[in-house]
Amino acid sequence: MNLKQPGIVAGVSNRHVHLSREDVEVLFGKDYKLTPIKDLGQPGQFACQETVIIVGPKGAIEKVRVLGPERKETQVEISLTDAFKIGVRPPVRDSGDLEGTPGIVIVGPKGSVIKEKGVIIAKRHIHMHTSDAEKYGVKDKDIVKVLVEKEGRRLIFDDVLIRVSEKYALEFHVDTDEANAALLKTGDLVYIIEE
């Protein structure tokens, strides 16, 4: 098996929420500014001090982290395990592709919003700067296979989306369900398989 080198750092995404300006104000108060506490792997993106409660037909999950910066449209990213817990059936989607997705209630300290759509299970993907894409010989929207080399849980992820932008840093993103299946944690290296 040929592996494209060098390895790519993994980032494991727990459940989180991206909020629009309008929803930030409903949930946290007028003119409220999100409080960054930790930079994420992608330039300009950060985890916020703020958390919310997400509520579905069968239950709720508390302390769901808000990620910044604000977005044009609110989006809730959860794992399949989370979806079972709260009773929603989100599709696997690329970030921002929200048409036809289920809605949810989001509760903050100052108010709540009822979203008609916006819940997804994020499609596993690799963020790449344009220079990385050149180095690995791939382009935006390509689909690749990724090898995780963990003793006892060696696994190949198929159907991994390549996302290329001048604004991205090289990073492989999976959710907690996928990471647990491969004993993968943030900071581990993974490898694109050459076909």
PDB file of C-alpha atoms in Angstrom:
ATOM      1  CA  MET A   1       0.000   0.000   0.000  1.00  0.00           C
ATOM      2  CA  ASN A   2       1.453   3.356  -1.064  1.00  0.00           C
ATOM      3  CA  LEU A   3       0.917   6.282   1.268  1.00  0.00           C
ATOM      4  CA  LYS A   4       1.166   9.923   0.265  1.00  0.00           C
ATOM      5  CA  GLN A   5       3.688  11.598   2.552  1.00  0.00           C
ATOM      6  CA  PRO A   6       4.004  13.409   4.853  1.00  0.00           C
ATOM      7  CA  GLY A   7       1.319  12.432   7.374  1.00  0.00           C
ATOM      8  CA  ILE A   8      -1.611  14.742   8.086  1.00  0.00           C
ATOM      9  CA  VAL A   9      -2.565  15.840  11.599  1.00  0.00           C
ATOM     10  CA  ALA A  10      -6.007  14.702  12.750  1.00  0.00           C
ATOM     11  CA  GLY A  11      -8.505  16.969  14.476  1.00  0.00           C
ATOM     12  CA  VAL A  12     -11.373  15.242  16.273  1.00  0.00           C
ATOM     13  CA  SER A  13     -14.544  17.342  16.378  1.00  0.00           C
ATOM     14  CA  ASN A  14     -16.885  16.962  19.318  1.00  0.00           C
ATOM     15  CA  ARG A  15     -20.462  18.231  18.986  1.00  0.00           C
ATOM     16  CA  HIS A  16     -20.578  21.989  18.474  1.00  0.00           C
ATOM     17  CA  VAL A  17     -22.642  24.911  17.218  1.00  0.00           C
ATOM     18  CA  HIS A  18     -21.856  27.718  14.767  1.00  0.00           C
ATOM     19  CA  LEU A  19     -24.158  30.689  15.361  1.00  0.00           C
ATOM     20  CA  SER A  20     -25.415  33.573  13.250  1.00  0.00           C
ATOM     21  CA  ARG A  21     -25.201  37.125  14.674  1.00  0.00           C
ATOM     22  CA  GLU A  22     -28.991  37.162  15.056  1.00  0.00           C
ATOM     23  CA  ASP A  23     -28.997  33.929  17.081  1.00  0.00           C
ATOM     24  CA  VAL A  24     -26.051  35.063  19.257  1.00  0.00           C
ATOM     25  CA  GLU A  25     -28.137  38.067  20.287  1.00  0.00           C
ATOM     26  CA  VAL A  26     -31.242  35.982  21.072  1.00  0.00           C
ATOM     27  CA  LEU A  27     -29.279  33.370  23.047  1.00  0.00           C
ATOM     28  CA  PHE A  28     -26.818  35.658  24.880  1.00  0.00           C
ATOM     29  CA  GLY A  29     -28.221  39.197  24.681  1.00  0.00           C
ATOM     30  CA  LYS A  30     -28.182  42.259  22.439  1.00  0.00           C
ATOM     31  CA  ASP A  31     -24.746  43.280  21.133  1.00  0.00           C
ATOM     32  CA  TYR A  32     -23.187  40.229  22.853  1.00  0.00           C
ATOM     33  CA  LYS A  33     -19.657  39.319  21.698  1.00  0.00           C
ATOM     34  CA  LEU A  34     -18.503  35.682  21.776  1.00  0.00           C
ATOM     35  CA  THR A  35     -15.494  35.022  24.043  1.00  0.00           C
ATOM     36  CA  PRO A  36     -12.628  33.094  22.368  1.00  0.00           C
ATOM     37  CA  ILE A  37     -10.843  30.655  24.717  1.00  0.00           C
ATOM     38  CA  LYS A  38      -8.804  28.510  22.316  1.00  0.00           C
ATOM     39  CA  ASP A  39      -7.670  28.738  18.702  1.00  0.00           C
ATOM     40  CA  LEU A  40      -8.623  25.795  16.498  1.00  0.00           C
ATOM     41  CA  GLY A  41      -6.589  24.144  13.739  1.00  0.00           C
ATOM     42  CA  GLN A  42      -8.097  26.323  11.011  1.00  0.00           C
ATOM     43  CA  PRO A  43      -6.866  29.947  10.851  1.00  0.00           C
ATOM     44  CA  GLY A  44      -9.293  32.426  12.406  1.00  0.00           C
ATOM     45  CA  GLN A  45     -11.504  29.752  13.978  1.00  0.00           C
ATOM     46  CA  PHE A  46     -11.802  29.367  17.731  1.00  0.00           C
ATOM     47  CA  ALA A  47     -13.641  27.633  20.548  1.00  0.00           C
ATOM     48  CA  CYS A  48     -15.725  30.002  22.658  1.00  0.00           C
ATOM     49  CA  GLN A  49     -16.317  30.116  26.377  1.00  0.00           C
ATOM     50  CA  GLU A  50     -20.053  30.070  25.621  1.00  0.00           C
ATOM     51  CA  THR A  51     -22.083  26.862  25.571  1.00  0.00           C
ATOM     52  CA  VAL A  52     -25.719  26.147  24.741  1.00  0.00           C
ATOM     53  CA  ILE A  53     -28.263  23.369  25.226  1.00  0.00           C
ATOM     54  CA  ILE A  54     -29.554  21.596  22.115  1.00  0.00           C
ATOM     55  CA  VAL A  55     -33.008  20.053  22.370  1.00  0.00           C
ATOM     56  CA  GLY A  56     -34.544  17.434  20.082  1.00  0.00           C
ATOM     57  CA  PRO A  57     -37.795  15.441  20.235  1.00  0.00           C
ATOM     58  CA  LYS A  58     -36.326  12.792  22.602  1.00  0.00           C
ATOM     59  CA  GLY A  59     -33.909  14.700  24.792  1.00  0.00           C
ATOM     60  CA  ALA A  60     -31.330  17.404  25.277  1.00  0.00           C
ATOM     61  CA  ILE A  61     -27.558  17.744  25.393  1.00  0.00           C
ATOM     62  CA  GLU A  62     -26.135  20.410  27.680  1.00  0.00           C
ATOM     63  CA  LYS A  63     -22.861  22.336  27.452  1.00  0.00           C
ATOM     64  CA  VAL A  64     -22.534  22.184  23.665  1.00  0.00           C
ATOM     65  CA  ARG A  65     -19.577  24.394  22.734  1.00  0.00           C
ATOM     66  CA  VAL A  66     -20.067  27.409  20.498  1.00  0.00           C
ATOM     67  CA  LEU A  67     -17.369  27.888  17.840  1.00  0.00           C
ATOM     68  CA  GLY A  68     -16.448  31.207  16.298  1.00  0.00           C
ATOM     69  CA  PRO A  69     -16.419  33.346  14.345  1.00  0.00           C
ATOM     70  CA  GLU A  70     -20.117  33.928  13.721  1.00  0.00           C
ATOM     71  CA  ARG A  71     -21.566  32.494  10.525  1.00  0.00           C
ATOM     72  CA  LYS A  72     -24.171  33.658   8.052  1.00  0.00           C
ATOM     73  CA  GLU A  73     -26.386  30.737   9.096  1.00  0.00           C
ATOM     74  CA  THR A  74     -26.591  28.741  12.334  1.00  0.00           C
ATOM     75  CA  GLN A  75     -25.357  25.146  12.048  1.00  0.00           C
ATOM     76  CA  VAL A  76     -25.321  22.337  14.633  1.00  0.00           C
ATOM     77  CA  GLU A  77     -22.796  19.509  14.124  1.00  0.00           C
ATOM     78  CA  ILE A  78     -23.355  16.307  16.094  1.00  0.00           C
ATOM     79  CA  SER A  79     -22.372  12.646  15.913  1.00  0.00           C
ATOM     80  CA  LEU A  80     -24.777   9.814  15.102  1.00  0.00           C
ATOM     81  CA  THR A  81     -24.639   8.810  18.787  1.00  0.00           C
ATOM     82  CA  ASP A  82     -25.791  12.339  19.736  1.00  0.00           C
ATOM     83  CA  ALA A  83     -28.539  12.153  17.096  1.00  0.00           C
ATOM     84  CA  PHE A  84     -29.946   8.957  18.664  1.00  0.00           C
ATOM     85  CA  LYS A  85     -29.911  10.578  22.099  1.00  0.00           C
ATOM     86  CA  ILE A  86     -31.945  13.623  21.116  1.00  0.00           C
ATOM     87  CA  GLY A  87     -34.124  11.951  18.483  1.00  0.00           C
ATOM     88  CA  VAL A  88     -33.105  13.650  15.240  1.00  0.00           C
ATOM     89  CA  ARG A  89     -31.998  12.127  11.933  1.00  0.00           C
ATOM     90  CA  PRO A  90     -29.420  14.444  10.385  1.00  0.00           C
ATOM     91  CA  PRO A  91     -27.781  13.618   7.061  1.00  0.00           C
ATOM     92  CA  VAL A  92     -24.023  13.437   6.523  1.00  0.00           C
ATOM     93  CA  ARG A  93     -23.186  16.756   4.879  1.00  0.00           C
ATOM     94  CA  ASP A  94     -20.370  19.113   4.022  1.00  0.00           C
ATOM     95  CA  SER A  95     -20.343  22.153   6.299  1.00  0.00           C
ATOM     96  CA  GLY A  96     -22.788  24.818   5.131  1.00  0.00           C
ATOM     97  CA  ASP A  97     -24.964  22.426   3.070  1.00  0.00           C
ATOM     98  CA  LEU A  98     -28.095  22.769   5.213  1.00  0.00           C
ATOM     99  CA  GLU A  99     -31.043  22.413   2.813  1.00  0.00           C
ATOM    100  CA  GLY A 100     -33.310  19.527   3.815  1.00  0.00           C
ATOM    101  CA  THR A 101     -31.671  19.043   7.225  1.00  0.00           C
ATOM    102  CA  PRO A 102     -33.677  18.672  10.439  1.00  0.00           C
ATOM    103  CA  GLY A 103     -34.294  21.512  12.837  1.00  0.00           C
ATOM    104  CA  ILE A 104     -33.572  21.824  16.542  1.00  0.00           C
ATOM    105  CA  VAL A 105     -34.151  24.055  19.546  1.00  0.00           C
ATOM    106  CA  ILE A 106     -31.078  25.882  20.894  1.00  0.00           C
ATOM    107  CA  VAL A 107     -31.254  27.266  24.435  1.00  0.00           C
ATOM    108  CA  GLY A 108     -28.943  29.949  25.803  1.00  0.00           C
ATOM    109  CA  PRO A 109     -28.853  31.915  29.054  1.00  0.00           C
ATOM    110  CA  LYS A 110     -30.974  34.789  27.658  1.00  0.00           C
ATOM    111  CA  GLY A 111     -33.355  33.020  25.299  1.00  0.00           C
ATOM    112  CA  SER A 112     -33.913  30.209  22.836  1.00  0.00           C
ATOM    113  CA  VAL A 113     -34.221  29.807  19.071  1.00  0.00           C
ATOM    114  CA  ILE A 114     -36.201  27.263  17.102  1.00  0.00           C
ATOM    115  CA  LYS A 115     -34.297  26.356  13.950  1.00  0.00           C
ATOM    116  CA  GLU A 116     -36.255  24.792  11.090  1.00  0.00           C
ATOM    117  CA  LYS A 117     -33.032  23.337   9.649  1.00  0.00           C
ATOM    118  CA  GLY A 118     -29.311  23.204  10.371  1.00  0.00           C
ATOM    119  CA  VAL A 119     -28.427  19.895  12.070  1.00  0.00           C
ATOM    120  CA  ILE A 120     -25.792  17.791  10.293  1.00  0.00           C
ATOM    121  CA  ILE A 121     -23.331  14.998  10.827  1.00  0.00           C
ATOM    122  CA  ALA A 122     -20.213  16.506   9.271  1.00  0.00           C
ATOM    123  CA  LYS A 123     -18.773  14.631   6.292  1.00  0.00           C
ATOM    124  CA  ARG A 124     -15.232  13.558   7.114  1.00  0.00           C
ATOM    125  CA  HIS A 125     -12.813  15.797   5.262  1.00  0.00           C
ATOM    126  CA  ILE A 126      -9.296  17.143   4.923  1.00  0.00           C
ATOM    127  CA  HIS A 127      -8.708  20.883   4.951  1.00  0.00           C
ATOM    128  CA  MET A 128      -5.806  21.839   2.663  1.00  0.00           C
ATOM    129  CA  HIS A 129      -4.121  25.077   1.735  1.00  0.00           C
ATOM    130  CA  THR A 130      -3.689  25.371  -2.043  1.00  0.00           C
ATOM    131  CA  SER A 131       0.040  24.639  -1.646  1.00  0.00           C
ATOM    132  CA  ASP A 132      -0.771  21.398   0.260  1.00  0.00           C
ATOM    133  CA  ALA A 133      -3.202  20.294  -2.464  1.00  0.00           C
ATOM    134  CA  GLU A 134      -0.431  20.747  -5.017  1.00  0.00           C
ATOM    135  CA  LYS A 135       1.989  18.748  -2.885  1.00  0.00           C
ATOM    136  CA  TYR A 136      -0.482  15.858  -2.435  1.00  0.00           C
ATOM    137  CA  GLY A 137      -1.687  15.970  -6.052  1.00  0.00           C
ATOM    138  CA  VAL A 138      -5.365  16.549  -5.222  1.00  0.00           C
ATOM    139  CA  LYS A 139      -7.936  19.281  -5.845  1.00  0.00           C
ATOM    140  CA  ASP A 140     -11.009  20.722  -4.123  1.00  0.00           C
ATOM    141  CA  LYS A 141     -13.911  18.233  -3.881  1.00  0.00           C
ATOM    142  CA  ASP A 142     -11.714  15.196  -4.640  1.00  0.00           C
ATOM    143  CA  ILE A 143     -12.534  12.072  -2.615  1.00  0.00           C
ATOM    144  CA  VAL A 144      -9.646  10.076  -1.082  1.00  0.00           C
ATOM    145  CA  LYS A 145      -8.976   7.214   1.328  1.00  0.00           C
ATOM    146  CA  VAL A 146      -7.170   7.833   4.619  1.00  0.00           C
ATOM    147  CA  LEU A 147      -5.248   5.270   6.668  1.00  0.00           C
ATOM    148  CA  VAL A 148      -5.173   5.356  10.474  1.00  0.00           C
ATOM    149  CA  GLU A 149      -2.365   3.184  11.890  1.00  0.00           C
ATOM    150  CA  LYS A 150      -3.489   2.342  15.437  1.00  0.00           C
ATOM    151  CA  GLU A 151      -2.478  -1.017  16.874  1.00  0.00           C
ATOM    152  CA  GLY A 152      -5.526  -3.247  17.133  1.00  0.00           C
ATOM    153  CA  ARG A 153      -7.738  -0.705  15.320  1.00  0.00           C
ATOM    154  CA  ARG A 154      -5.990  -0.102  11.978  1.00  0.00           C
ATOM    155  CA  LEU A 155      -8.640   1.456   9.783  1.00  0.00           C
ATOM    156  CA  ILE A 156      -9.105   2.975   6.331  1.00  0.00           C
ATOM    157  CA  PHE A 157     -11.601   5.818   6.037  1.00  0.00           C
ATOM    158  CA  ASP A 158     -13.080   5.874   2.530  1.00  0.00           C
ATOM    159  CA  ASP A 159     -15.118   8.725   1.074  1.00  0.00           C
ATOM    160  CA  VAL A 160     -12.980  11.526   2.595  1.00  0.00           C
ATOM    161  CA  LEU A 161     -13.680  14.918   1.031  1.00  0.00           C
ATOM    162  CA  ILE A 162     -10.800  17.236   0.113  1.00  0.00           C
ATOM    163  CA  ARG A 163     -11.517  20.922   0.850  1.00  0.00           C
ATOM    164  CA  VAL A 164      -8.984  23.369  -0.613  1.00  0.00           C
ATOM    165  CA  SER A 165      -8.703  27.086   0.138  1.00  0.00           C
ATOM    166  CA  GLU A 166      -6.035  29.755   0.622  1.00  0.00           C
ATOM    167  CA  LYS A 167      -7.601  30.154   4.094  1.00  0.00           C
ATOM    168  CA  TYR A 168      -7.171  26.532   5.242  1.00  0.00           C
ATOM    169  CA  ALA A 169      -4.427  24.764   7.169  1.00  0.00           C
ATOM    170  CA  LEU A 170      -3.694  21.059   6.603  1.00  0.00           C
ATOM    171  CA  GLU A 171      -5.900  18.975   8.917  1.00  0.00           C
ATOM    172  CA  PHE A 172      -8.029  15.785   8.764  1.00  0.00           C
ATOM    173  CA  HIS A 173     -11.428  16.198  10.458  1.00  0.00           C
ATOM    174  CA  VAL A 174     -13.622  13.410  11.842  1.00  0.00           C
ATOM    175  CA  ASP A 175     -16.270  13.343  14.547  1.00  0.00           C
ATOM    176  CA  THR A 176     -16.011  11.512  17.870  1.00  0.00           C
ATOM    177  CA  ASP A 177     -17.818   8.362  16.652  1.00  0.00           C
ATOM    178  CA  GLU A 178     -15.384   7.948  13.757  1.00  0.00           C
ATOM    179  CA  ALA A 179     -12.358   8.745  15.915  1.00  0.00           C
ATOM    180  CA  ASN A 180     -13.387   6.244  18.599  1.00  0.00           C
ATOM    181  CA  ALA A 181     -13.738   3.485  15.997  1.00  0.00           C
ATOM    182  CA  ALA A 182     -10.061   3.982  15.098  1.00  0.00           C
ATOM    183  CA  LEU A 183      -8.670   4.948  18.549  1.00  0.00           C
ATOM    184  CA  LEU A 184      -7.785   8.245  16.880  1.00  0.00           C
ATOM    185  CA  LYS A 185      -7.159  11.417  18.849  1.00  0.00           C
ATOM    186  CA  THR A 186      -6.409  15.025  17.960  1.00  0.00           C
ATOM    187  CA  GLY A 187      -2.758  15.405  16.976  1.00  0.00           C
ATOM    188  CA  ASP A 188      -2.329  11.862  15.623  1.00  0.00           C
ATOM    189  CA  LEU A 189      -1.003  11.475  12.077  1.00  0.00           C
ATOM    190  CA  VAL A 190      -3.003   9.879   9.271  1.00  0.00           C
ATOM    191  CA  TYR A 191      -2.038   9.142   5.658  1.00  0.00           C
ATOM    192  CA  ILE A 192      -3.745   9.516   2.285  1.00  0.00           C
ATOM    193  CA  ILE A 193      -3.586   6.243   0.359  1.00  0.00           C
ATOM    194  CA  GLU A 194      -2.372   6.521  -3.224  1.00  0.00           C
ATOM    195  CA  GLU A 195      -4.630   4.572  -5.571  1.00  0.00           C
TER     196      GLU A 195
END
